[in-house]
Every structure is written in C-alpha cells, then in structure tokens.
CSV table of C-alpha atoms in Angstrom, one decimal:
chain,number,residue,atom,x,y,z
A,1,MET,CA,198.7,38.1,-218.5
A,2,GLY,CA,202.1,37.9,-216.7
A,3,GLN,CA,205.2,36.5,-218.0
A,4,ASP,CA,204.6,33.2,-216.1
A,5,GLY,CA,201.2,32.8,-217.7
A,6,THR,CA,199.3,33.8,-214.6
A,7,ALA,CA,196.6,36.5,-214.6
A,8,GLU,CA,197.7,39.8,-213.3
A,9,ASP,CA,196.0,41.0,-210.1
A,10,ASN,CA,194.5,44.4,-211.1
A,11,GLY,CA,192.3,44.7,-208.0
A,12,THR,CA,189.5,42.7,-209.7
A,13,SER,CA,188.1,39.4,-208.5
A,14,SER,CA,190.0,36.2,-209.4
A,15,ALA,CA,189.8,32.5,-208.6
A,16,THR,CA,192.1,32.9,-205.7
A,17,SER,CA,190.5,36.1,-204.2
A,18,GLU,CA,188.1,35.9,-201.2
A,19,PRO,CA,184.4,35.4,-202.1
A,20,LEU,CA,182.1,38.4,-201.8
A,21,ILE,CA,179.9,38.1,-198.8
A,22,VAL,CA,176.3,39.3,-199.5
A,23,PRO,CA,174.2,39.8,-196.5
A,24,ARG,CA,170.9,37.9,-196.5
A,25,LEU,CA,167.9,40.2,-196.6
A,26,ALA,CA,164.6,39.1,-195.2
A,27,ILE,CA,161.8,39.2,-197.8
A,28,PRO,CA,158.6,40.6,-196.3
A,29,PRO,CA,155.2,39.2,-197.2
A,30,LYS,CA,153.6,40.3,-200.4
A,31,GLY,CA,152.3,43.8,-200.4
A,32,ARG,CA,154.3,44.9,-197.3
A,33,LYS,CA,157.4,47.1,-197.1
A,34,ARG,CA,160.8,45.6,-196.3
A,35,GLN,CA,162.3,47.1,-193.2
A,36,ARG,CA,166.0,47.8,-193.0
A,37,THR,CA,167.9,45.3,-190.8
A,38,SER,CA,171.2,45.6,-189.0
A,39,GLN,CA,173.0,43.8,-191.8
A,40,ASP,CA,171.9,46.4,-194.4
A,41,PRO,CA,174.4,49.2,-195.2
A,42,GLU,CA,173.7,52.6,-193.8
A,43,PRO,CA,171.8,54.8,-196.2
A,44,GLY,CA,174.0,57.4,-197.9
A,45,PRO,CA,174.4,59.3,-201.2
A,46,SER,CA,176.5,56.6,-202.7
A,47,ASN,CA,174.2,53.7,-201.8
A,48,LYS,CA,171.9,53.9,-204.7
A,49,GLY,CA,169.5,51.2,-205.6
A,50,PRO,CA,168.7,50.0,-209.1
A,51,CYS,CA,165.6,52.2,-209.1
A,52,GLY,CA,167.4,55.4,-208.0
A,53,GLY,CA,166.5,55.1,-204.3
A,54,ARG,CA,168.9,54.4,-201.4
A,55,SER,CA,169.4,50.7,-200.6
A,56,GLY,CA,168.5,51.4,-197.0
A,57,ASP,CA,165.1,52.8,-197.9
A,58,SER,CA,161.9,50.7,-197.6
A,59,VAL,CA,160.7,49.4,-200.9
A,60,LEU,CA,157.5,47.7,-201.8
A,61,VAL,CA,158.1,44.1,-202.5
A,62,PRO,CA,156.0,42.7,-205.4
A,63,GLU,CA,153.5,40.0,-204.9
A,64,GLY,CA,155.0,36.5,-205.0
A,65,ASN,CA,155.3,33.2,-203.2
A,66,SER,CA,155.3,34.0,-199.5
A,67,SER,CA,156.1,30.5,-198.3
A,68,SER,CA,159.8,31.3,-198.3
A,69,VAL,CA,159.4,34.5,-196.2
A,70,ASN,CA,161.1,34.4,-192.9
A,71,ALA,CA,158.5,34.5,-190.2
A,72,GLU,CA,160.8,36.4,-187.8
A,73,ALA,CA,161.0,39.3,-190.3
A,74,ARG,CA,157.2,39.8,-190.5
A,75,PRO,CA,156.1,43.0,-188.8
A,76,GLN,CA,154.2,42.2,-185.6
A,77,ILE,CA,151.2,44.3,-184.4
A,78,ASN,CA,151.2,44.9,-180.7
A,79,SER,CA,148.2,43.7,-178.8
A,80,PRO,CA,147.4,47.2,-177.4
A,81,GLU,CA,147.2,48.5,-180.9
A,82,ILE,CA,144.7,45.7,-181.8
A,83,GLU,CA,142.7,46.5,-178.7
A,84,VAL,CA,142.6,50.2,-179.6
A,85,LEU,CA,141.4,49.3,-183.0
A,86,LYS,CA,138.8,47.0,-181.7
A,87,THR,CA,137.6,49.6,-179.2
A,88,SER,CA,137.4,52.2,-181.9
A,89,LEU,CA,135.5,49.8,-184.1
A,90,ARG,CA,133.1,49.0,-181.3
A,91,ASP,CA,132.6,52.7,-180.5
A,92,ALA,CA,131.9,53.4,-184.2
A,93,THR,CA,129.5,50.5,-184.4
A,94,VAL,CA,127.6,51.7,-181.3
A,95,ALA,CA,127.5,55.2,-182.6
A,96,PHE,CA,126.2,54.0,-186.0
A,97,GLU,CA,123.6,51.9,-184.4
A,98,SER,CA,122.5,54.8,-182.2
A,99,VAL,CA,122.2,57.1,-185.2
A,100,GLU,CA,120.4,54.5,-187.1
A,101,ALA,CA,117.9,54.0,-184.2
A,102,LYS,CA,117.4,57.7,-184.0
A,103,VAL,CA,116.8,58.0,-187.7
A,104,LYS,CA,114.2,55.2,-187.4
A,105,ARG,CA,112.5,56.9,-184.5
A,106,LEU,CA,112.4,60.2,-186.5
A,107,GLU,CA,111.0,58.4,-189.5
A,108,GLN,CA,108.3,56.7,-187.4
A,109,GLN,CA,107.5,60.0,-185.7
A,110,LEU,CA,107.3,61.7,-189.1
A,111,ALA,CA,105.0,59.0,-190.3
A,112,GLU,CA,102.8,59.3,-187.2
A,113,GLU,CA,102.7,63.1,-187.7
A,114,ARG,CA,101.7,62.7,-191.3
A,115,GLN,CA,99.0,60.2,-190.4
A,116,SER,CA,97.7,62.5,-187.6
A,117,LYS,CA,97.7,65.5,-190.1
A,118,ALA,CA,95.8,63.4,-192.6
A,119,GLU,CA,93.2,62.4,-189.9
A,120,MET,CA,92.9,66.1,-188.8
A,121,GLU,CA,92.4,67.1,-192.4
A,122,ASN,CA,89.7,64.4,-192.8
A,123,VAL,CA,88.0,65.6,-189.6
A,124,HIS,CA,88.2,69.2,-190.8
A,125,ALA,CA,86.7,68.3,-194.1
A,126,ARG,CA,83.9,66.3,-192.4
A,127,GLN,CA,83.2,69.2,-190.1
A,128,GLN,CA,83.1,71.6,-193.0
A,129,THR,CA,80.6,69.3,-194.8
A,130,GLU,CA,78.4,69.1,-191.6
A,131,LEU,CA,78.6,72.8,-191.2
A,132,HIS,CA,77.5,73.4,-194.8
A,133,ALA,CA,74.6,71.0,-194.3
A,134,ALA,CA,73.6,72.7,-191.1
A,135,GLN,CA,73.7,76.1,-192.7
A,136,THR,CA,71.6,74.8,-195.6
A,137,GLU,CA,69.1,73.3,-193.1
A,138,ILE,CA,69.0,76.6,-191.2
A,139,THR,CA,68.3,78.5,-194.4
A,140,ARG,CA,65.5,76.1,-195.3
A,141,LEU,CA,63.9,76.4,-191.9
A,142,SER,CA,64.2,80.2,-192.0
A,143,ASP,CA,62.5,80.3,-195.4
A,144,GLU,CA,59.8,78.0,-194.2
A,145,LEU,CA,59.2,80.1,-191.0
A,146,THR,CA,59.0,83.3,-193.1
A,147,GLN,CA,56.5,81.6,-195.4
A,148,ARG,CA,54.5,80.4,-192.5
A,149,GLN,CA,54.4,83.8,-190.9
A,150,GLN,CA,53.2,85.3,-194.1
A,151,GLU,CA,50.5,82.7,-194.3
A,152,MET,CA,49.5,83.4,-190.7
A,153,GLU,CA,49.3,87.1,-191.5
A,154,HIS,CA,47.1,86.4,-194.5
A,155,GLU,CA,44.9,84.2,-192.3
A,156,ARG,CA,44.7,86.9,-189.6
A,157,ALA,CA,43.7,89.5,-192.2
A,158,ASP,CA,41.0,87.2,-193.5
A,159,GLN,CA,39.7,86.6,-190.0
A,160,GLN,CA,39.6,90.3,-189.4
A,161,SER,CA,37.7,90.9,-192.6
A,162,GLN,CA,35.2,88.1,-191.6
A,163,LEU,CA,34.8,89.6,-188.1
A,164,GLN,CA,34.1,93.0,-189.5
A,165,ALA,CA,31.6,91.6,-191.9
A,166,ALA,CA,29.8,89.7,-189.1
A,167,GLN,CA,29.8,92.8,-186.9
A,168,THR,CA,28.3,94.8,-189.7
A,169,GLU,CA,25.6,92.1,-190.2
A,170,VAL,CA,24.7,92.1,-186.5
A,171,ALA,CA,24.4,95.8,-186.4
A,172,ARG,CA,22.1,95.7,-189.4
A,173,LEU,CA,19.9,93.0,-187.8
A,174,ASN,CA,19.7,95.0,-184.6
A,175,ARG,CA,18.6,98.1,-186.5
A,176,MET,CA,15.9,96.1,-188.2
A,177,ASN,CA,14.6,94.8,-184.8
A,178,GLU,CA,14.5,98.3,-183.5
A,179,ILE,CA,12.5,99.4,-186.4
A,180,ILE,CA,10.0,96.5,-186.0
A,181,GLY,CA,9.7,97.3,-182.3
A,182,THR,CA,9.0,100.9,-183.1
A,183,ILE,CA,6.3,99.9,-185.5
A,184,HIS,CA,4.6,97.7,-182.9
A,185,ASP,CA,4.6,100.5,-180.4
A,186,ILE,CA,3.0,102.8,-182.8
A,187,ILE,CA,0.2,100.3,-183.6
A,188,ASN,CA,-0.5,99.6,-179.9
A,189,LYS,CA,-0.8,103.3,-179.2
A,190,GLU,CA,-3.5,103.8,-181.9
A,191,GLY,CA,-5.7,101.1,-180.3
A,192,HIS,CA,-5.1,98.3,-182.6
A,193,THR,CA,-4.0,95.0,-181.4
A,194,CYS,CA,-1.1,93.6,-183.2
A,195,ARG,CA,-0.2,90.2,-182.0
A,196,PRO,CA,2.5,88.3,-183.6
A,197,MET,CA,1.7,84.9,-184.9
A,198,ASP,CA,1.9,82.1,-182.4
A,199,ASP,CA,4.0,80.0,-184.6
A,200,GLY,CA,6.4,82.8,-185.5
A,201,PRO,CA,9.4,83.9,-183.5
A,202,GLN,CA,9.2,87.0,-181.4
A,203,PRO,CA,11.4,89.8,-182.5
A,204,GLN,CA,14.4,90.2,-180.1
A,205,LEU,CA,17.2,92.5,-179.9
A,206,VAL,CA,20.5,91.0,-180.8
A,207,GLN,CA,23.6,92.4,-179.1
A,208,ALA,CA,26.6,92.9,-181.3
A,209,GLY,CA,29.2,90.2,-180.8
A,210,GLY,CA,26.8,88.0,-178.9
C-alpha cells in the first residue's frame, strides 16, 4: 500500500490495468485433433501446455457437446481424396468379388472331380466284380469241358472194346462155317448125300465187319 492508500503498481494486474486479451481457439469436433490457427502463439521451448506439451501442438480434444463447435474450424476433406477412396474401395470390392468367384469355381470344380472320381471308382469296382464273375464262369466251363472230354474218352474206349469183341465173335462164327463146309465136302466125296433140312438155314460165310 502507498502512503495515499492506493495499491502500489508492482507490475501485476490491477483494476485500472488493461484487460488480458485471450485469443479465441476453435474447438474441433469430438475425437479430432485441434489444428493450430494464426492466433495461436508460435511453438517454442517456453510455450508449455498444462500437460507438458507445447501450446501450438495438436492435442486430442475429449468428447463433449459438439453443438458449440465452429463449423469453419472443422477439417474439410477434399473431393479428390474422397473420389480416390471411393475408387480404391470399388477396386477392392471388385477384386474381392473376383477372388470369391474364383474360389467358388474351384470349389465346384473340386466337387465335380470328387464326384467323377467316385463314379470311376464305382465303375472300376463293378468291372472288377464282372471280371471275377467271368473268370469264375470260365473256370467252371473249363472244368466241365475237361470232365466231358474224359467221359468221351471213356465212351470211346468202351466202343473200342465192344468193336473188338464183335470182331472176335464174327471171326469165330466164320471159322465154324468153314468147318461145317469142310465136313459137307468130305461127306459128298464119300458118296453120301447130305442135304440140309429144308426148314433150316443154309450155312453161309460171314465176312468180318459185314
């Protein structure tokens, strides 16, 4: 205090000093970083913020009511950037659809190949069964043919035996006829008549095999 009862001016703020002008900072929307404006002081080693960072640095604004945010301070995305993003998105979508279609084609092809393989295996199994049945039938026919040949050989041997027996009997009968004829000749030479009975058969020579 001075002698006149007024406050001494020690370089601090008083009622008669000029008010401190604080620049208005634009508050960005929630979740976005505030960009430094022309009214913000230049960043330097002495311009430290309450969190240790420079006041000119971008800081993350906490979520809050965005109705009071200045629309002019919101960052604007240029149309070319949007178009580039849209184009990239379309290209990625087309590429994904192409890959998806290719995968579906491969899956369908794989399913067809599996079905074809299963059908071929079924055909092979059926052919193996038919082949086994044919081999069994061939074996049966071969055994039957062998048995029939053996039976025919036995029949032929029997026929040969019967033929030999018949030929032997014919030779015996012919020999008897010859003997009888010789007896008749002897009787006729001695002057005795020897006529065979009328009701009896005349002795005849029988040729072998006739």
